[in-house]
Amino acid sequence: MDFNFKKYIEILNKLFRKNLSSDDITISKDIKTQIDKRPCKVPFERLEIYPDGEIIPCCPDFLKDICHAGNIEKQEFDEIWNGKVFSELRKKLMKKDFSYCKRNICTSYEPYLQQKIPSDYKKGPKEIRITYDKECNYNCITCRDEVIVNSPEKLDLYNNVYLPKILEAAKNLECVSLSGAGDPLFSKHLKNLTKKLIEIRPNLKFILITNGYFLNEETLAELGIQNNIKGITVSLDAATRETYKNIRRTDAFDRIVKNLEIMSRWKKNGKIEWLVINFLIHSLNYKEMPDFVKLAQKLDIMASFSTYRPWPSAKLHEQYDDVAVFEPYNKEYKKFVKILRNPIFKDKKHCSFQQKLLEIVSS
C-alpha cells in the first residue's frame, strides 16, 4: 500500500480527538513552568518535508488542523517558509497560544525551550527534516507490509526537483535530519543528497533516524559524515532477538547491538552528541520495556518510549484497539501500568517517555 498523507492525518485526528481538550492535556511540571517563559520555537527554525512533497511546520502527529504549509514540488522554499501557514502559527506561538498543538503527546516542544527564537528566522530554516523518502530495507509490522524501493520515476523526481531546492536552502542550514519514512543509510537518493550537502556545507550537522542495519563506520565514511553527526536515533522496539525478529521481520538484532556498541563509544569520545534507541509500545513488546532500559544502561545511551500510532501502509493499524495496551480500554492496560511502576523507569539518564506516559511513570 502506498503512503497516503491525507489518510494518515485523518487517522491521527480520529485517534486523538478525544485528547484535545485542555482538561485532557497532561504536561510535566517542568514544561508548564517553561511555557510561562517563552513559546515553542520549532516553526521559527525548522520544517519537515513529507511524502508527496508536503511541507509542514512540525510533526503532523503533534498538530491538530494545521499541517499543509506548501509543496516542494510546486513551490520554492522561501514562498513556503514565509507564507501564510508558517506566519499564522508563529504569531499564535508568540502569544503562547498552543491551540494548534497536541501537547499531551508532543515530544518536540521541550527540547526547543532552552533557546530563544532566532532573530533571523525569515532568512530560512536552520533545520530541515527529510521524511519524504520511503525507501527502506525493512518492512516492520508497525510501518509497512512490504519492502519499499524507489521506482526510476520516483528517483528522477527526487533528484531533479527535490534535491536542487534542498541544496538551494542549504545556505542557511545548520542541521539536516534524515529520515522518518525510510532508512537514510539504505536509500539511494538520501545517500546521494547527503554527499552533495556535505560537499557544499562541510560543517553541516546531520541527525540520523535509522533501523541501524547499515550504521557502521564504513557507511558513514562513504557518505563523508563520520565527523558531522549530531545525533542518532535507532528504531529497535525490542530487547530480545526473537521479539525483534517478529516486529522488524528481520533477524538482525545482534548486528544492530554491535553497531550500537560502536556508536556508543563514539558518543563517549564526543564524536556524536547523543544516541537514542526507540521503543514503540504495543502488545507485542511492552513486557520487554524494563529489559530495554537495561540495554540502554549497558550501552550508556538513552532509551526513548512512545506509544504506537497507526500507519496506513501497514495492516496493523486496523487492529489498533487490540494492540494499544496504553489505552485504558485495552484488556492488557492494567498489566502495562504495572510494568510502568518498575523503579527502573526512574532512571532519567537512560530513559525518557512521551508526555502521554509521564504521568503514569511519575506517580
XYZ file of C-alpha atoms in Angstrom:
363
model
C 0.000 0.000 0.000
C 1.413 3.404 -0.944
C 1.625 6.115 1.698
C -1.411 8.402 1.735
C -0.559 11.599 3.647
C -4.143 12.846 3.918
C -5.344 9.434 5.095
C -2.599 9.386 7.734
C -3.657 12.774 9.115
C -7.298 11.665 9.107
C -6.468 8.547 11.138
C -4.407 10.543 13.650
C -7.118 13.152 14.125
C -9.736 10.466 14.751
C -7.459 8.715 17.205
C -6.505 11.736 19.290
C -9.618 13.890 19.033
C -10.757 12.751 22.440
C -7.483 14.014 23.926
C -7.542 17.524 22.535
C -9.390 19.401 25.275
C -7.342 21.428 27.742
C -8.590 19.262 30.605
C -7.101 16.180 28.988
C -3.685 17.658 28.221
C -1.050 16.331 30.583
C 2.340 18.039 30.638
C 5.203 17.668 33.062
C 5.656 20.354 35.722
C 8.945 21.454 34.190
C 7.294 22.134 30.842
C 4.417 24.019 32.476
C 6.943 26.312 34.121
C 8.749 26.902 30.853
C 5.535 27.636 28.953
C 5.107 30.781 31.033
C 8.541 31.986 29.924
C 8.695 31.509 26.173
C 6.874 29.966 23.198
C 7.869 26.916 21.189
C 10.452 27.888 18.590
C 10.066 24.869 16.271
C 8.319 26.682 13.360
C 10.859 29.508 13.605
C 13.792 27.320 12.676
C 12.740 24.050 11.100
C 10.364 22.425 8.649
C 9.591 18.898 7.539
C 9.259 17.581 4.001
C 6.739 14.774 3.980
C 5.666 12.219 1.346
C 4.254 13.707 -1.856
C 6.299 16.863 -1.198
C 4.070 18.231 1.555
C 5.862 20.734 3.788
C 4.674 21.052 7.376
C 5.805 23.156 10.363
C 6.142 20.243 12.772
C 5.481 16.523 13.049
C 1.828 16.018 11.931
C 1.261 13.789 14.942
C 1.654 16.846 17.163
C -0.591 19.233 15.220
C -4.376 19.418 15.079
C -5.740 21.093 11.982
C -2.730 22.921 10.548
C -0.419 20.700 8.541
C -0.100 21.638 4.896
C 2.114 24.726 4.535
C 3.018 24.104 0.910
C 4.526 21.623 -1.506
C 8.144 21.361 -2.625
C 7.058 20.002 -5.993
C 5.128 23.175 -6.791
C 6.690 25.997 -4.755
C 10.016 27.462 -3.713
C 11.204 27.156 -0.118
C 11.091 30.888 0.604
C 7.488 31.155 -0.566
C 6.500 28.428 1.885
C 8.766 29.411 4.777
C 7.454 32.971 4.880
C 3.960 32.037 3.730
C 0.556 32.129 5.395
C 0.649 28.887 7.404
C 4.059 29.388 8.994
C 3.326 33.058 9.701
C -0.011 32.310 11.359
C 1.432 29.572 13.546
C 4.348 31.778 14.623
C 2.012 34.624 15.596
C -0.034 32.289 17.783
C 3.005 30.772 19.464
C 4.451 34.209 20.196
C 1.246 34.851 22.148
C 1.650 31.460 23.873
C -1.438 30.254 22.025
C -0.994 26.494 21.593
C -4.439 25.859 20.148
C -2.901 24.144 17.093
C -0.799 21.771 19.173
C -1.358 18.332 20.715
C 0.883 18.976 23.686
C -0.198 15.845 25.513
C 1.773 13.723 23.033
C 4.307 16.261 21.754
C 7.968 15.263 22.006
C 9.228 18.294 20.051
C 8.359 21.104 22.439
C 10.552 20.525 25.483
C 13.991 20.348 23.746
C 13.293 23.642 21.991
C 12.526 25.588 25.170
C 16.099 26.196 26.176
C 16.994 28.651 23.404
C 15.496 31.908 22.211
C 13.681 32.341 18.916
C 16.261 33.250 16.254
C 16.007 36.882 15.104
C 16.970 35.985 11.537
C 14.352 33.258 11.089
C 12.894 34.819 7.909
C 16.108 34.009 6.020
C 15.175 30.343 6.042
C 15.113 27.209 8.191
C 18.138 26.222 10.237
C 16.984 22.619 10.205
C 15.189 20.548 7.584
C 13.685 17.212 8.475
C 13.527 14.999 5.416
C 10.855 12.361 5.792
C 9.559 12.008 2.238
C 11.712 9.107 1.052
C 10.172 5.753 1.988
C 12.946 3.553 0.591
C 13.941 1.066 3.275
C 15.424 -2.412 3.624
C 12.863 -3.274 6.338
C 9.118 -3.862 6.351
C 8.309 -3.616 10.057
C 4.788 -4.614 11.078
C 4.097 -1.163 12.548
C 5.108 0.667 9.371
C 4.572 -1.270 6.142
C 3.761 -4.697 4.818
C 6.364 -4.764 2.048
C 9.897 -3.538 1.430
C 9.820 -0.263 -0.497
C 12.405 0.640 -3.141
C 12.008 3.822 -5.160
C 10.982 3.441 -8.785
C 13.120 5.083 -11.523
C 10.372 7.700 -11.897
C 10.397 8.487 -8.171
C 14.180 8.721 -8.126
C 14.056 11.108 -11.070
C 11.556 13.320 -9.215
C 13.623 13.346 -6.039
C 16.949 14.006 -7.767
C 15.741 16.617 -10.265
C 13.081 18.500 -8.251
C 13.584 17.951 -4.535
C 17.379 17.815 -4.421
C 18.130 21.183 -6.166
C 15.656 23.028 -3.922
C 17.119 21.495 -0.772
C 20.630 22.388 -1.892
C 19.471 25.962 -2.511
C 18.059 26.158 1.016
C 21.287 24.743 2.445
C 22.915 28.185 2.642
C 21.077 28.848 5.927
C 21.078 25.313 7.273
C 22.852 24.169 10.390
C 21.373 20.670 10.548
C 19.577 18.119 8.369
C 17.545 15.291 9.873
C 17.204 12.046 7.871
C 14.603 10.325 7.905
C 11.327 9.260 9.468
C 9.858 7.427 6.494
C 12.534 5.060 5.225
C 16.182 4.497 6.055
C 18.764 7.173 5.141
C 21.642 4.693 5.120
C 19.845 2.469 2.591
C 18.073 4.968 0.322
C 19.988 5.712 -2.877
C 18.501 9.198 -3.098
C 19.215 10.185 0.501
C 22.765 8.908 0.299
C 23.275 10.985 -2.857
C 21.687 14.035 -1.204
C 23.876 13.623 1.880
C 27.063 13.542 -0.203
C 26.065 16.690 -2.114
C 25.094 18.562 1.050
C 28.412 17.831 2.728
C 30.246 18.979 -0.411
C 28.741 22.472 -0.258
C 28.413 22.697 3.538
C 31.396 20.841 5.089
C 30.353 21.831 8.628
C 26.707 20.828 8.280
C 25.430 18.561 11.043
C 23.248 15.502 10.490
C 20.688 13.679 12.584
C 20.082 10.091 11.516
C 16.864 8.201 12.194
C 17.639 4.664 11.136
C 16.958 0.998 11.760
C 20.693 0.686 12.394
C 21.387 -2.107 9.911
C 23.951 -0.040 7.965
C 25.009 2.096 10.923
C 28.742 1.407 10.752
C 31.984 3.283 10.231
C 32.313 2.221 6.597
C 28.890 3.566 5.548
C 29.327 6.859 7.391
C 32.805 7.347 5.901
C 31.453 6.616 2.424
C 28.924 9.424 2.891
C 31.591 11.741 4.288
C 29.672 12.452 7.509
C 31.657 10.467 10.052
C 32.664 13.742 11.709
C 29.378 15.596 11.135
C 26.847 13.609 13.125
C 24.902 15.492 15.769
C 22.732 12.610 16.910
C 21.412 9.180 16.028
C 18.068 7.566 16.777
C 17.845 3.833 16.166
C 14.394 2.239 15.979
C 14.783 -1.008 17.904
C 11.408 -1.801 19.540
C 12.662 -4.909 21.344
C 15.093 -6.177 23.945
C 15.425 -9.718 22.601
C 16.318 -11.264 19.272
C 13.023 -13.149 18.943
C 10.745 -10.161 19.572
C 12.894 -8.027 17.288
C 12.529 -10.586 14.507
C 8.743 -10.730 14.953
C 8.331 -6.954 14.803
C 11.057 -5.947 12.357
C 10.698 -9.059 10.174
C 14.495 -9.257 10.028
C 16.841 -11.401 12.103
C 19.400 -8.676 12.772
C 19.142 -7.864 16.479
C 22.699 -8.934 17.278
C 24.060 -6.953 14.328
C 22.249 -3.795 15.460
C 23.512 -4.135 19.034
C 27.097 -4.449 17.744
C 26.622 -1.294 15.673
C 25.201 0.452 18.740
C 28.252 -0.546 20.774
C 30.470 1.226 18.223
C 28.273 4.336 18.197
C 28.185 4.307 21.992
C 31.976 4.574 22.006
C 31.722 7.460 19.538
C 29.338 9.215 21.921
C 31.627 8.582 24.882
C 34.533 10.087 22.935
C 32.473 13.150 21.976
C 32.224 12.292 18.288
C 28.421 12.457 18.409
C 26.254 14.453 20.828
C 23.540 11.906 21.524
C 22.466 8.352 20.772
C 18.921 7.100 21.346
C 17.208 3.746 20.919
C 13.476 3.982 20.251
C 10.818 1.666 21.603
C 7.352 1.924 20.041
C 4.993 0.441 22.630
C 2.321 -2.101 21.671
C 1.056 -5.505 22.776
C 3.855 -7.471 21.097
C 6.710 -5.872 23.011
C 5.600 -3.943 26.116
C 6.704 -6.687 28.531
C 10.312 -6.117 27.392
C 10.339 -2.440 28.383
C 12.405 -2.934 31.596
C 14.985 -5.021 29.714
C 15.126 -2.338 27.046
C 16.199 0.171 29.692
C 18.819 -2.314 30.912
C 20.208 -2.452 27.366
C 20.374 1.352 27.289
C 22.138 1.363 30.673
C 24.673 -1.165 29.443
C 25.422 0.977 26.383
C 25.154 4.207 28.409
C 22.665 5.711 25.953
C 19.040 6.879 26.100
C 16.020 4.605 25.736
C 13.009 6.535 24.420
C 9.491 5.166 24.785
C 6.473 6.288 22.780
C 3.061 4.826 22.049
C 2.261 3.083 18.804
C 0.489 5.299 16.285
C -1.382 3.902 13.288
C 0.412 3.922 9.950
C -1.921 3.311 6.991
C 0.677 1.431 4.934
C 0.598 -1.431 7.465
C -2.417 -3.587 8.239
C -1.647 -3.416 11.948
C -3.400 -0.034 12.156
C -6.680 -1.920 11.637
C -6.010 -3.704 14.957
C -5.194 -0.565 16.927
C -7.677 -1.217 19.736
C -6.190 -4.670 20.282
C -2.511 -3.686 20.293
C -2.782 -0.312 22.089
C -2.018 -1.573 25.612
C -1.521 2.032 26.762
C -5.212 2.844 26.214
C -7.389 2.387 29.352
C -9.940 0.328 27.426
C -7.354 -2.269 26.325
C -7.578 -5.623 28.122
C -3.857 -5.532 28.965
C -3.826 -1.943 30.204
C -3.523 -2.881 33.901
C -0.565 -5.151 33.145
C 1.017 -2.328 31.166
C 0.585 0.125 34.050
C 2.083 -2.392 36.451
C 5.173 -2.653 34.276
C 5.465 1.139 34.204
C 5.646 1.107 38.014
C 9.025 -0.627 37.765
C 11.637 1.574 39.524
C 13.997 1.175 36.577
C 11.980 3.797 34.697
C 13.066 6.411 37.244
C 16.492 6.396 35.611
C 16.223 9.714 33.766
C 19.753 9.431 32.404
C 18.861 6.373 30.352
C 15.088 6.554 29.999
C 12.641 9.081 28.532
C 8.911 8.938 27.913
C 6.414 10.585 25.634
C 4.424 13.189 27.570
C 1.359 10.993 27.372
C 3.082 8.419 29.582
C 4.882 10.678 32.027
C 2.010 10.932 34.491
C 1.874 7.154 34.957
C 5.644 6.826 35.271
C 5.949 9.744 37.695
C 3.118 8.696 40.017
